[in-house]
XYZ file of C-alpha atoms in Angstrom:
706
model
C 44.772 -1.141 -63.755
C 44.556 -4.500 -65.547
C 45.105 -6.261 -62.246
C 42.139 -4.399 -60.765
C 39.942 -5.335 -63.723
C 40.943 -8.991 -63.371
C 40.166 -8.934 -59.670
C 36.781 -7.335 -60.405
C 36.058 -10.017 -63.018
C 36.988 -12.750 -60.541
C 34.661 -11.381 -57.878
C 31.876 -11.108 -60.468
C 32.464 -14.679 -61.589
C 32.443 -15.847 -57.964
C 29.130 -14.011 -57.396
C 27.592 -15.616 -60.523
C 28.679 -19.041 -59.310
C 27.048 -18.470 -55.913
C 23.848 -17.241 -57.583
C 23.700 -20.271 -59.886
C 24.257 -22.780 -57.145
C 21.773 -21.187 -54.704
C 19.123 -19.617 -56.938
C 19.119 -21.594 -60.180
C 16.155 -20.734 -62.466
C 15.501 -17.614 -60.318
C 18.089 -15.372 -61.980
C 18.332 -13.644 -65.322
C 20.860 -11.558 -67.267
C 19.555 -8.021 -67.084
C 20.957 -6.841 -70.429
C 18.676 -9.345 -72.207
C 15.687 -7.715 -70.501
C 16.821 -4.299 -71.740
C 17.235 -5.591 -75.312
C 13.701 -6.899 -75.592
C 12.018 -4.385 -73.336
C 12.746 -1.574 -75.711
C 10.565 -3.204 -78.386
C 7.866 -4.997 -76.391
C 5.560 -3.272 -73.971
C 5.155 -6.184 -71.597
C 5.699 -6.002 -67.859
C 9.343 -6.618 -66.926
C 8.422 -9.482 -64.631
C 6.694 -11.398 -67.465
C 9.658 -10.889 -69.730
C 12.197 -11.959 -67.141
C 10.319 -15.098 -66.261
C 10.469 -16.193 -69.891
C 14.170 -15.241 -70.104
C 14.890 -17.138 -66.864
C 13.390 -20.236 -68.509
C 14.970 -20.004 -71.966
C 18.268 -18.199 -71.334
C 19.661 -19.465 -68.029
C 23.018 -20.541 -69.464
C 26.490 -19.170 -70.107
C 26.620 -20.439 -73.658
C 26.108 -17.471 -76.006
C 24.450 -19.611 -78.757
C 21.877 -21.009 -76.280
C 21.244 -17.474 -74.997
C 20.801 -16.113 -78.523
C 18.442 -18.985 -79.369
C 16.550 -18.393 -76.116
C 16.141 -14.646 -76.849
C 14.722 -15.457 -80.291
C 12.274 -17.915 -78.682
C 11.121 -15.301 -76.153
C 10.675 -12.681 -78.891
C 8.648 -15.146 -80.977
C 6.446 -16.145 -78.031
C 5.759 -12.490 -77.235
C 5.033 -11.602 -80.867
C 2.654 -14.522 -81.396
C 0.893 -14.796 -78.087
C 0.957 -11.505 -76.173
C -2.477 -9.896 -76.232
C -2.635 -6.213 -76.977
C -5.915 -4.759 -75.702
C -6.730 -3.190 -79.082
C -6.358 -6.560 -80.846
C -8.592 -8.501 -78.448
C -11.446 -8.911 -80.948
C -9.072 -10.097 -83.712
C -7.711 -12.815 -81.393
C -11.228 -13.918 -80.415
C -12.157 -14.263 -84.092
C -8.975 -16.322 -84.733
C -9.880 -18.484 -81.771
C -13.379 -19.064 -83.156
C -12.048 -19.823 -86.631
C -9.236 -22.187 -85.572
C -10.919 -23.696 -82.532
C -7.863 -23.050 -80.303
C -5.299 -20.312 -79.625
C -2.507 -19.719 -77.119
C -2.290 -16.310 -75.436
C -0.256 -14.467 -72.769
C -2.491 -12.447 -70.499
C -3.207 -11.508 -66.930
C -5.646 -14.056 -65.430
C -7.696 -13.536 -62.270
C -9.913 -16.275 -60.831
C -12.985 -15.888 -58.603
C -15.355 -18.409 -57.085
C -19.008 -18.059 -58.052
C -20.763 -19.376 -54.944
C -24.205 -19.681 -56.567
C -22.935 -21.814 -59.404
C -20.311 -23.527 -57.234
C -17.631 -23.150 -59.847
C -14.451 -21.141 -60.479
C -14.424 -18.558 -63.274
C -11.434 -16.854 -64.876
C -11.167 -13.295 -66.084
C -8.689 -12.111 -68.749
C -7.382 -8.556 -68.390
C -6.256 -7.540 -71.916
C -8.562 -9.921 -73.783
C -11.542 -8.500 -71.921
C -13.158 -11.914 -71.297
C -15.000 -12.667 -68.100
C -16.720 -15.751 -66.719
C -14.599 -18.353 -68.497
C -14.928 -21.624 -66.517
C -11.715 -23.063 -65.051
C -11.133 -26.330 -63.200
C -10.669 -26.359 -59.430
C -7.130 -27.719 -59.738
C -5.567 -24.487 -61.004
C -6.617 -22.065 -58.236
C -5.725 -24.729 -55.661
C -2.291 -25.252 -57.141
C -1.544 -21.595 -57.964
C -3.084 -19.608 -55.121
C -1.969 -16.245 -56.551
C -4.680 -16.592 -59.237
C -7.194 -15.872 -56.498
C -5.160 -13.026 -54.933
C -5.081 -10.342 -57.553
C -4.169 -12.576 -60.521
C -0.982 -13.485 -62.402
C 0.276 -13.477 -65.954
C -0.098 -16.853 -67.633
C 0.330 -18.619 -70.957
C -3.137 -19.986 -71.615
C -4.282 -22.391 -74.286
C -7.907 -21.488 -75.096
C -10.408 -23.638 -76.960
C -13.636 -22.627 -78.681
C -16.480 -25.042 -78.767
C -19.926 -23.893 -79.774
C -21.741 -27.206 -79.300
C -20.766 -30.399 -77.599
C -21.021 -32.577 -74.534
C -21.614 -31.387 -71.024
C -17.903 -31.107 -70.237
C -17.565 -28.231 -72.724
C -13.933 -29.102 -73.323
C -12.849 -28.423 -69.766
C -9.954 -30.636 -68.819
C -8.063 -31.101 -65.561
C -4.318 -30.625 -65.187
C -3.618 -34.126 -66.593
C -5.703 -33.416 -69.695
C -8.641 -35.664 -68.726
C -12.101 -34.256 -69.583
C -14.205 -33.510 -66.523
C -17.897 -33.032 -66.324
C -18.966 -29.557 -65.390
C -21.120 -28.790 -62.427
C -23.520 -26.863 -64.673
C -25.678 -28.421 -67.278
C -27.132 -25.458 -69.123
C -25.340 -24.452 -72.293
C -26.221 -20.769 -71.879
C -24.666 -20.636 -68.391
C -21.292 -21.474 -69.685
C -19.007 -19.781 -72.180
C -18.157 -21.525 -75.485
C -14.555 -20.576 -74.654
C -12.762 -22.915 -72.279
C -9.280 -23.136 -70.814
C -7.446 -26.187 -72.066
C -4.144 -25.577 -70.344
C -2.777 -22.781 -68.134
C 0.917 -22.208 -67.290
C 1.828 -19.329 -64.951
C 4.658 -17.058 -66.168
C 5.056 -15.466 -62.792
C 6.048 -17.174 -59.631
C 2.872 -19.009 -58.698
C 4.015 -19.229 -55.044
C 7.163 -18.470 -53.116
C 9.328 -20.340 -50.631
C 10.818 -17.778 -48.247
C 13.017 -20.431 -46.588
C 14.844 -20.864 -49.904
C 15.793 -17.156 -49.781
C 16.985 -17.415 -46.173
C 19.093 -20.446 -46.871
C 20.500 -18.952 -50.061
C 21.396 -15.651 -48.310
C 23.843 -17.464 -45.986
C 26.254 -18.060 -48.886
C 26.774 -14.319 -49.564
C 28.617 -11.530 -47.766
C 26.774 -8.278 -46.992
C 28.475 -6.475 -49.878
C 27.708 -9.297 -52.360
C 24.077 -9.512 -51.322
C 23.664 -5.736 -51.616
C 25.079 -5.904 -55.155
C 22.700 -8.743 -56.048
C 19.701 -6.742 -54.742
C 20.727 -3.647 -56.711
C 21.349 -5.659 -59.891
C 17.926 -7.262 -59.511
C 16.450 -3.746 -59.765
C 18.577 -3.086 -62.853
C 21.355 -0.889 -61.314
C 25.064 -1.558 -61.755
C 26.660 -1.356 -58.265
C 30.224 -1.000 -59.552
C 29.333 2.455 -60.894
C 28.023 3.590 -57.503
C 29.729 4.539 -54.255
C 28.648 3.067 -50.926
C 26.391 5.978 -50.007
C 24.548 5.847 -53.357
C 23.980 2.123 -52.918
C 22.328 2.700 -49.539
C 20.138 5.462 -50.967
C 18.979 3.334 -53.914
C 18.216 0.494 -51.567
C 16.097 2.876 -49.464
C 13.675 3.101 -52.405
C 12.732 -0.511 -51.736
C 11.754 0.122 -48.100
C 8.059 0.850 -48.892
C 7.861 -2.510 -50.696
C 9.151 -4.463 -47.717
C 7.548 -2.505 -44.823
C 3.829 -2.083 -44.170
C 2.466 1.473 -43.891
C 5.805 3.091 -44.647
C 5.658 6.724 -45.809
C 8.572 7.801 -47.945
C 9.402 10.984 -49.779
C 12.100 11.490 -52.417
C 12.662 14.818 -54.092
C 15.569 15.442 -56.405
C 16.663 16.403 -59.925
C 15.163 14.823 -63.039
C 16.287 11.490 -64.578
C 17.516 9.891 -61.351
C 15.038 7.018 -61.738
C 12.772 7.999 -58.816
C 9.614 6.333 -60.060
C 11.270 3.456 -61.975
C 11.209 0.944 -59.149
C 7.521 1.472 -58.357
C 6.461 1.229 -61.980
C 8.619 -1.527 -63.408
C 10.129 -3.644 -60.711
C 7.295 -4.644 -58.504
C 3.960 -5.971 -59.717
C 2.656 -5.118 -56.225
C 3.021 -1.347 -56.430
C 1.090 1.228 -58.432
C 2.243 4.621 -59.657
C -0.480 7.282 -59.587
C 0.622 9.608 -62.313
C -0.923 12.945 -63.047
C -1.469 13.610 -59.391
C -5.237 14.162 -59.520
C -7.067 11.600 -57.417
C -10.223 11.136 -55.365
C -10.878 9.695 -51.934
C -13.062 6.983 -53.526
C -10.247 5.911 -55.836
C -7.539 5.994 -53.177
C -9.335 4.843 -50.034
C -12.949 3.736 -50.189
C -15.815 4.015 -52.622
C -18.984 4.483 -50.566
C -21.285 3.794 -53.518
C -19.758 0.490 -54.541
C -18.609 -0.481 -51.046
C -15.146 -1.309 -52.357
C -11.720 -0.481 -50.930
C -9.533 1.763 -53.096
C -5.862 1.528 -54.097
C -4.495 1.343 -50.532
C -6.338 -1.938 -49.993
C -5.353 -3.523 -53.322
C -1.646 -2.678 -53.580
C 1.384 -2.952 -51.310
C 2.639 0.453 -52.257
C 0.937 3.533 -53.759
C 3.433 5.985 -55.296
C 2.530 9.531 -56.355
C 4.589 10.763 -59.256
C 5.231 14.523 -59.520
C 4.078 15.590 -56.074
C 3.633 19.180 -57.211
C 0.481 18.154 -59.055
C -1.262 16.159 -56.267
C -4.836 17.378 -56.048
C -7.790 15.856 -54.272
C -11.159 16.583 -55.769
C -12.593 16.160 -52.260
C -11.897 18.694 -49.542
C -11.298 16.050 -46.889
C -8.800 14.102 -49.012
C -5.658 15.285 -47.252
C -7.257 14.821 -43.814
C -8.127 11.195 -44.600
C -4.637 10.700 -45.991
C -3.113 12.081 -42.756
C -5.255 9.737 -40.695
C -4.223 6.788 -42.853
C -0.505 7.680 -42.818
C -0.460 7.857 -39.032
C -2.484 4.785 -38.154
C -2.855 2.587 -41.239
C -6.641 2.948 -41.057
C -9.272 5.468 -42.145
C -12.953 6.057 -41.550
C -15.482 6.405 -44.329
C -19.168 6.509 -43.536
C -19.942 4.252 -40.628
C -16.999 1.922 -40.681
C -13.286 2.006 -40.157
C -11.088 0.291 -42.716
C -7.497 -0.824 -42.253
C -4.938 -1.278 -45.026
C -1.204 -1.864 -45.175
C -0.130 -0.023 -48.338
C 2.908 2.235 -48.082
C 2.716 5.804 -49.418
C 5.500 7.150 -51.615
C 5.830 10.737 -52.804
C 8.372 11.463 -55.548
C 8.917 14.757 -57.324
C 11.432 17.157 -58.832
C 13.368 19.924 -57.152
C 13.893 22.772 -59.553
C 16.509 24.799 -57.639
C 19.718 23.755 -56.006
C 19.444 22.375 -52.484
C 21.445 25.243 -50.989
C 18.968 27.764 -52.355
C 16.002 25.767 -51.073
C 17.501 25.470 -47.620
C 18.094 29.199 -47.438
C 14.816 30.392 -48.862
C 12.182 27.830 -48.020
C 12.130 24.170 -46.962
C 13.013 20.925 -48.713
C 9.301 20.193 -48.942
C 8.858 23.169 -51.252
C 7.795 21.104 -54.347
C 4.732 19.758 -52.507
C 1.428 21.582 -53.100
C 0.954 24.275 -50.416
C -1.804 22.424 -48.534
C 0.685 19.576 -47.952
C 4.077 21.291 -48.066
C 3.328 23.697 -45.230
C 1.152 21.349 -43.148
C 3.482 20.160 -40.399
C 1.022 17.463 -39.271
C 1.149 15.882 -42.740
C 4.931 16.145 -43.091
C 5.539 14.772 -39.602
C 3.992 11.505 -40.772
C 6.723 10.955 -43.366
C 9.106 8.321 -42.034
C 11.948 8.819 -44.446
C 13.229 11.520 -46.815
C 15.714 10.286 -49.433
C 18.027 13.087 -50.603
C 17.447 12.602 -54.341
C 20.119 15.228 -55.178
C 22.822 12.779 -54.009
C 21.810 10.103 -56.517
C 23.605 10.428 -59.882
C 21.680 11.143 -63.078
C 21.430 7.788 -64.802
C 23.543 7.104 -67.853
C 23.701 3.808 -69.793
C 26.664 2.552 -67.723
C 24.549 2.780 -64.549
C 22.351 -0.086 -65.795
C 23.679 -3.578 -65.256
C 24.398 -6.304 -67.806
C 24.991 -8.893 -65.134
C 22.834 -11.444 -63.361
C 20.169 -10.522 -60.818
C 16.967 -12.093 -59.496
C 13.990 -12.366 -61.801
C 11.982 -9.291 -60.900
C 8.936 -11.320 -60.036
C 10.880 -13.538 -57.666
C 12.369 -10.479 -55.980
C 8.954 -8.824 -55.670
C 7.379 -11.929 -54.223
C 9.912 -12.635 -51.518
C 9.930 -8.943 -50.626
C 6.167 -9.145 -50.328
C 6.459 -12.216 -48.155
C 8.849 -10.363 -45.824
C 6.200 -7.661 -45.200
C 4.553 -10.129 -42.825
C 7.547 -10.067 -40.452
C 8.836 -7.397 -38.081
C 12.515 -6.688 -37.487
C 12.241 -3.177 -36.024
C 13.497 -4.369 -32.644
C 16.802 -5.536 -34.159
C 18.542 -2.482 -32.682
C 17.413 -3.083 -29.078
C 20.033 -5.744 -28.494
C 22.943 -3.298 -28.889
C 21.587 0.287 -28.868
C 19.105 2.652 -27.326
C 17.720 5.750 -29.048
C 18.539 9.223 -27.615
C 16.109 11.414 -25.693
C 15.486 13.881 -28.538
C 13.415 11.346 -30.492
C 9.698 11.541 -29.821
C 7.240 8.690 -30.474
C 6.860 9.415 -34.208
C 10.622 9.640 -34.682
C 11.108 6.335 -32.868
C 8.490 4.560 -35.013
C 10.078 5.977 -38.183
C 13.610 4.918 -37.215
C 12.444 1.420 -36.234
C 10.606 1.002 -39.528
C 13.673 2.019 -41.542
C 15.932 -0.284 -39.506
C 13.427 -3.154 -39.864
C 13.157 -2.605 -43.630
C 16.921 -2.608 -44.189
C 17.363 -5.737 -42.066
C 14.737 -7.542 -44.207
C 16.450 -6.453 -47.429
C 20.039 -7.148 -46.383
C 19.752 -9.837 -43.686
C 16.564 -11.805 -44.407
C 18.120 -14.739 -42.546
C 18.186 -12.581 -39.372
C 21.970 -12.874 -38.898
C 23.873 -9.614 -38.449
C 26.637 -8.132 -36.293
C 26.585 -5.080 -34.054
C 28.596 -3.048 -36.611
C 26.126 -3.907 -39.360
C 23.147 -2.777 -37.284
C 24.980 0.412 -36.314
C 25.527 1.244 -40.001
C 21.793 0.840 -40.641
C 20.851 2.807 -37.519
C 23.012 5.841 -38.411
C 21.416 5.922 -41.846
C 17.895 5.573 -40.419
C 18.415 8.433 -37.963
C 19.681 10.692 -40.738
C 16.702 9.924 -43.035
C 14.250 10.833 -40.297
C 16.218 13.825 -39.067
C 15.975 15.363 -42.529
C 12.186 15.440 -42.120
C 12.497 16.872 -38.605
C 14.921 19.634 -39.662
C 12.451 20.886 -42.225
C 9.593 20.678 -39.720
C 11.636 22.850 -37.382
C 11.874 25.437 -40.151
C 8.155 25.383 -40.785
C 6.741 24.784 -37.342
C 9.265 26.428 -35.067
C 9.687 25.503 -31.432
C 7.368 22.547 -31.506
C 10.043 20.614 -33.373
C 13.231 22.103 -31.915
C 14.636 18.749 -30.645
C 16.425 17.589 -33.763
C 19.729 16.500 -32.274
C 19.183 12.792 -32.874
C 21.503 10.358 -31.168
C 21.822 6.727 -30.132
C 23.471 5.156 -27.096
C 25.710 2.106 -27.227
C 24.482 -0.289 -24.515
C 27.997 -1.725 -23.942
C 29.965 1.494 -23.473
C 27.037 3.898 -22.775
C 28.615 6.288 -25.254
C 26.155 8.658 -26.946
C 26.749 9.320 -30.670
C 24.970 12.112 -32.552
C 23.866 11.853 -36.195
C 23.828 14.931 -38.431
C 22.311 15.672 -41.838
C 24.994 16.459 -44.473
C 23.193 19.326 -46.268
C 22.520 21.288 -43.058
C 26.145 22.310 -42.712
C 27.228 25.377 -44.668
C 25.567 28.222 -46.400
C 24.504 30.320 -43.422
C 22.334 33.369 -44.063
C 24.223 35.494 -41.538
C 27.881 35.244 -42.618
C 30.872 34.908 -40.322
C 33.267 37.827 -39.984
C 32.721 41.588 -40.077
C 30.109 42.955 -42.513
C 30.343 46.261 -44.391
C 29.167 49.426 -42.596
C 25.414 49.879 -43.039
C 24.725 46.108 -43.302
C 22.319 44.801 -40.648
C 20.533 41.455 -40.171
C 17.223 41.315 -38.311
C 14.926 38.427 -37.380
C 11.172 38.977 -37.092
C 7.786 37.876 -38.321
C 7.082 38.303 -42.062
C 3.797 38.879 -43.843
C 3.067 35.157 -44.079
C 3.256 34.786 -40.298
C 6.524 32.813 -40.493
C 9.644 34.082 -38.774
C 12.564 34.807 -41.062
C 15.791 36.740 -41.632
C 15.909 40.158 -43.324
C 18.991 41.999 -44.546
C 19.419 45.786 -44.733
C 22.181 47.342 -46.870
C 22.730 51.121 -46.885
C 24.584 53.830 -48.767
C 25.198 57.530 -47.948
C 25.638 60.320 -50.537
C 26.149 64.112 -50.283
C 22.717 65.755 -50.544
C 20.027 67.536 -48.586
C 18.522 64.959 -46.238
C 16.512 62.664 -48.530
C 15.769 59.103 -47.442
C 15.219 56.480 -50.163
C 14.092 52.885 -49.635
C 14.224 50.028 -52.149
C 12.887 46.455 -51.881
C 9.729 47.375 -49.899
C 7.308 47.654 -52.829
C 4.121 49.468 -51.893
C 3.753 48.099 -48.372
C 2.488 50.898 -46.102
C 3.397 49.313 -42.728
C 6.981 48.800 -43.788
C 7.361 52.349 -45.083
C 5.876 53.803 -41.920
C 8.223 51.888 -39.651
C 11.273 53.008 -41.726
C 10.017 56.612 -41.537
C 9.804 56.217 -37.757
C 13.517 55.375 -37.681
C 14.540 58.339 -39.872
C 12.385 60.798 -37.910
C 13.802 59.457 -34.631
C 17.322 59.987 -35.999
C 16.488 63.561 -37.062
C 15.221 64.347 -33.561
C 17.840 62.457 -31.542
C 20.842 62.082 -33.853
C 23.071 64.382 -31.776
C 22.491 62.151 -28.699
C 24.089 59.259 -30.623
C 26.872 61.181 -32.342
C 27.495 64.776 -33.346
C 28.908 63.674 -36.691
C 25.599 62.218 -37.967
C 24.018 64.670 -40.361
C 20.411 64.275 -41.529
C 20.408 67.527 -43.545
C 23.671 67.430 -45.567
C 23.484 63.780 -46.631
C 21.097 61.480 -48.564
C 20.577 57.931 -47.385
C 19.551 54.851 -49.429
C 18.613 51.554 -47.783
C 17.826 48.316 -49.601
C 15.668 45.763 -47.739
C 15.899 42.053 -48.607
C 13.556 39.264 -47.557
C 16.102 36.402 -47.489
C 13.631 33.525 -47.084
C 10.788 34.689 -49.262
C 8.206 34.841 -46.439
C 6.998 38.387 -47.063
C 8.574 41.600 -45.707
C 8.289 42.379 -41.982
C 6.685 45.559 -40.601
C 9.172 45.733 -37.680
C 11.927 47.677 -39.333
C 12.360 50.830 -37.197
C 15.205 49.590 -34.965
C 17.226 47.758 -37.689
C 16.805 50.833 -39.962
C 18.081 53.136 -37.212
C 21.138 50.902 -36.636
C 21.816 50.714 -40.407
C 21.591 54.553 -40.764
C 23.955 55.148 -37.826
C 26.351 52.445 -39.068
C 26.724 53.994 -42.545
C 26.771 57.578 -41.208
C 29.612 56.770 -38.790
C 31.333 54.320 -41.167
C 31.360 51.652 -38.411
C 30.261 48.068 -39.126
C 28.027 46.174 -36.676
C 29.655 43.511 -34.491
C 30.162 40.188 -36.338
C 27.431 37.476 -36.691
C 24.826 39.724 -35.031
C 21.050 39.334 -35.327
C 18.901 42.311 -34.222
C 15.640 41.522 -32.406
C 13.022 43.953 -31.117
C 11.422 47.208 -32.232
C 11.150 50.899 -31.199
C 8.320 53.433 -31.396
C 8.652 57.081 -32.568
C 9.438 58.270 -29.053
C 12.142 55.604 -28.636
C 10.097 53.231 -26.429
C 11.412 49.685 -26.835
C 8.939 46.905 -27.618
C 9.498 43.308 -26.591
C 9.913 40.375 -29.001
C 6.902 38.187 -29.881
C 7.562 34.423 -30.008
C 11.020 34.729 -28.459
C 11.861 31.007 -28.532
C 10.992 30.627 -32.226
C 12.881 33.814 -33.104
C 16.020 32.562 -31.318
C 15.695 29.226 -33.089
C 15.689 31.025 -36.468
C 18.746 33.068 -35.316
C 20.572 29.806 -34.558
C 19.646 28.187 -37.887
C 20.740 31.306 -39.771
C 24.198 31.298 -38.255
C 23.914 34.190 -35.725
C 26.220 33.886 -32.704
C 25.295 37.211 -31.018
C 21.748 38.456 -30.480
C 20.713 42.032 -29.671
C 17.702 41.748 -27.327
C 15.464 44.358 -25.627
C 15.699 44.189 -21.811
C 11.898 43.858 -21.743
C 12.254 40.346 -23.240
C 14.556 39.131 -20.441
C 11.538 37.895 -18.480
C 10.526 35.593 -21.384
C 13.828 33.721 -21.423
C 12.317 31.149 -19.087
C 10.173 29.875 -22.007
C 13.231 29.151 -24.118
C 15.018 25.754 -23.865
C 18.293 26.291 -21.937
C 20.495 24.727 -24.677
C 19.095 27.309 -27.106
C 19.875 30.257 -24.792
C 23.370 28.849 -24.294
C 24.045 28.925 -28.055
C 24.349 32.752 -28.145
C 26.092 35.670 -26.666
C 22.980 37.706 -25.641
C 23.411 41.524 -25.672
C 20.610 43.407 -23.867
C 19.693 47.042 -24.617
C 17.487 49.371 -22.597
C 16.902 52.237 -25.108
C 17.168 52.961 -28.820
C 20.517 54.791 -28.376
C 21.823 51.929 -26.229
C 20.863 49.461 -28.991
C 22.789 51.480 -31.591
C 25.933 51.699 -29.392
C 25.924 47.985 -28.583
C 25.217 46.966 -32.164
C 28.215 49.001 -33.370
C 30.387 47.715 -30.543
C 30.765 51.128 -28.882
C 30.931 50.771 -25.108
């Protein structure tokens, strides 16, 4: 054990050495961030920048001293919005004051001068010299956090205390006292990366192995990779895909406290978390009154927390969102606007995954207007299985070195400009089951992972294959659920890829789709029947009938139907048919000396079906004769009171549901044989089809009596 620990320590030490030599001043010890973060409500990236400056050493005393410095700086200079007026009065009294705030700069064309705006302090139109925006271009693009030395001068010369970077006074372009603020910026120091050199990242990446680089990326987000298995690492890394890919739509649903929204709130200054769920088209896309673009134009990534609560005040909100998710543009009024923000939907699953898969779909937590709209869901590129990510405990957070969050966010942002989706074309080709949307989704996921793991563009065939398998699975999860909701339109879910060297085709499955079939293997009890038909909601689902027989005088009781008239009538049809024709099936079936009870269950919660006459008849005969139905059988079709057999509506969709539910044999009316041409051949080949030509024939074949 000790040997293992020593080896782990050595690899850690080796990784630290590589980080120091390649990214000096760009890394920070993450436990220091945690220590201070708990007490100071400042953005992580501001904090880490200060720590990267004061604590980039191995010497504990220097680190301790550095932490104290950072705490003091934050206590003295960080502006809380509610204390803005107090700071302004101190500034006026003392003549100067140093603050930490978010500064945005804009050019006033009429006055031909740059003005700064302070976010927390609430100041606007503070003059700033031309040198700063030229040197730090991010001031003009959304603003950055800075340490600013402000001066207050009520009267004075025409320079109004404005100095250039070297401290020399410069004369202002304006001459009127009232045009200019008495407050001026003496000195400004960015505490975020003012600009980024992507080549530095590429060069630095060459020193690391894939595993080391993955660990560095995870530690930069605050996770401890040694507590995670390989699969969990890949899933956590997938959360960063919307930050590195343009117009990437991601969904993650899972249990609570797995850190779903953490990365979008804390790690990147370029993403925004819309909490509360309620939003408007004007806020999200375009405000017609003000002629301004909404969140999708201002941020790289818009994340919706708690998807269950997403509500648009406007009726056309979801339609505009669909348009945007598919094409990256939307129309408002007379013009079309394009934007590149990714959409992220995170939320909680309240039941276990097995239950969800049996009863509804994995998109169940979404509001109904989204969760059942296949056109909306088809636009999701990736579905992260949040139930596979562990619930975070203190040991899952790292105490080791990672990139300063701001540095990470900036080079990730820089990588958005490049495209690596074609990285797979050199070695692989995608299988024929992927349509255009699937292909785009898979390419985006592959491109995103390549940017995160191989920003230098150097990877092997095996490494791309690993990414490709993962990408196919993430998209297939979306497709599997669409198949549940939308039926035959989405039946081609068998995703595969072809190796261009060997021409071997490999299929990729989704882990949770395996077990837990609704129709069990093996022989059921007598009186137990499974039928597939259309429920009240219009969806096709599986229904189970369970029956009991008691001595009595011919009563027929039904439970599980509620007050539904159609259902009761169709069950009466079956019992009346049995009374009239029971002796044609078997002389030992008595409808006068016995009482029958049947319980009806809607296994997928889609509303009870009205087509229950045939399954009820089979269940009554099965319990009366004490013979079980043949194993893994699904009953399709319906009979009328005279025994006329009725064909199956939506045959292809019904067979698809039979397959998903685990049926291997299907009882079909002969009248539906003509419709088999509409069913994909591979679907027909999945079953042993048993045709019946009358109600009695159906009973015999269902019970395995030849």
